[in-house]
Amino acid sequence: MLFLVIGDPTAAWVGTFYGKRRFSNGKSVEGIIAFIVVCTIVGFVFLYLSQNSNKPNFLKGEGFVLYNSLIFLIPAILVSAFTELYCGTYWNGLVDDNLLIPAVSALVLGFTAWLFLGVEPSTIFLNPTVLFLKMESIL
């Protein structure tokens, strides 16, 4: 949901005021880049704040699972950005991006956790604490 709530308006604002290179559907390269950058920052902040214990330095990766966070965030952010790009006009407005971005990013996060950490998707969506504990134990 945070990708949609923060990334979508940021992409629209940057695309409207600073967008110079446009796709055929009217969206801009600058807006998509803003979406990716903002969602990456929001994703790291969310993962950092949702950890159970206090971590000394989030930027250096001390005590914070930086590599594992990248494994989860990058695929979900890229798929969400492409969903934002293609959803509105390429699919003739049949599917709204406000519905699709949270669903697609959750599915990609779940699939990535299952693929790399072996955490069952039902556990991820029903008890996400298990995922965070598994991420911490890998370090």
XYZ file of C-alpha atoms in Angstrom, residues 22-28:
7
model
C 6.952 10.775 -22.490
C 5.731 7.301 -23.335
C 2.871 6.821 -25.770
C 0.401 6.654 -22.869
C 1.384 10.113 -21.573
C 3.426 8.956 -18.588
C 7.015 10.127 -18.344
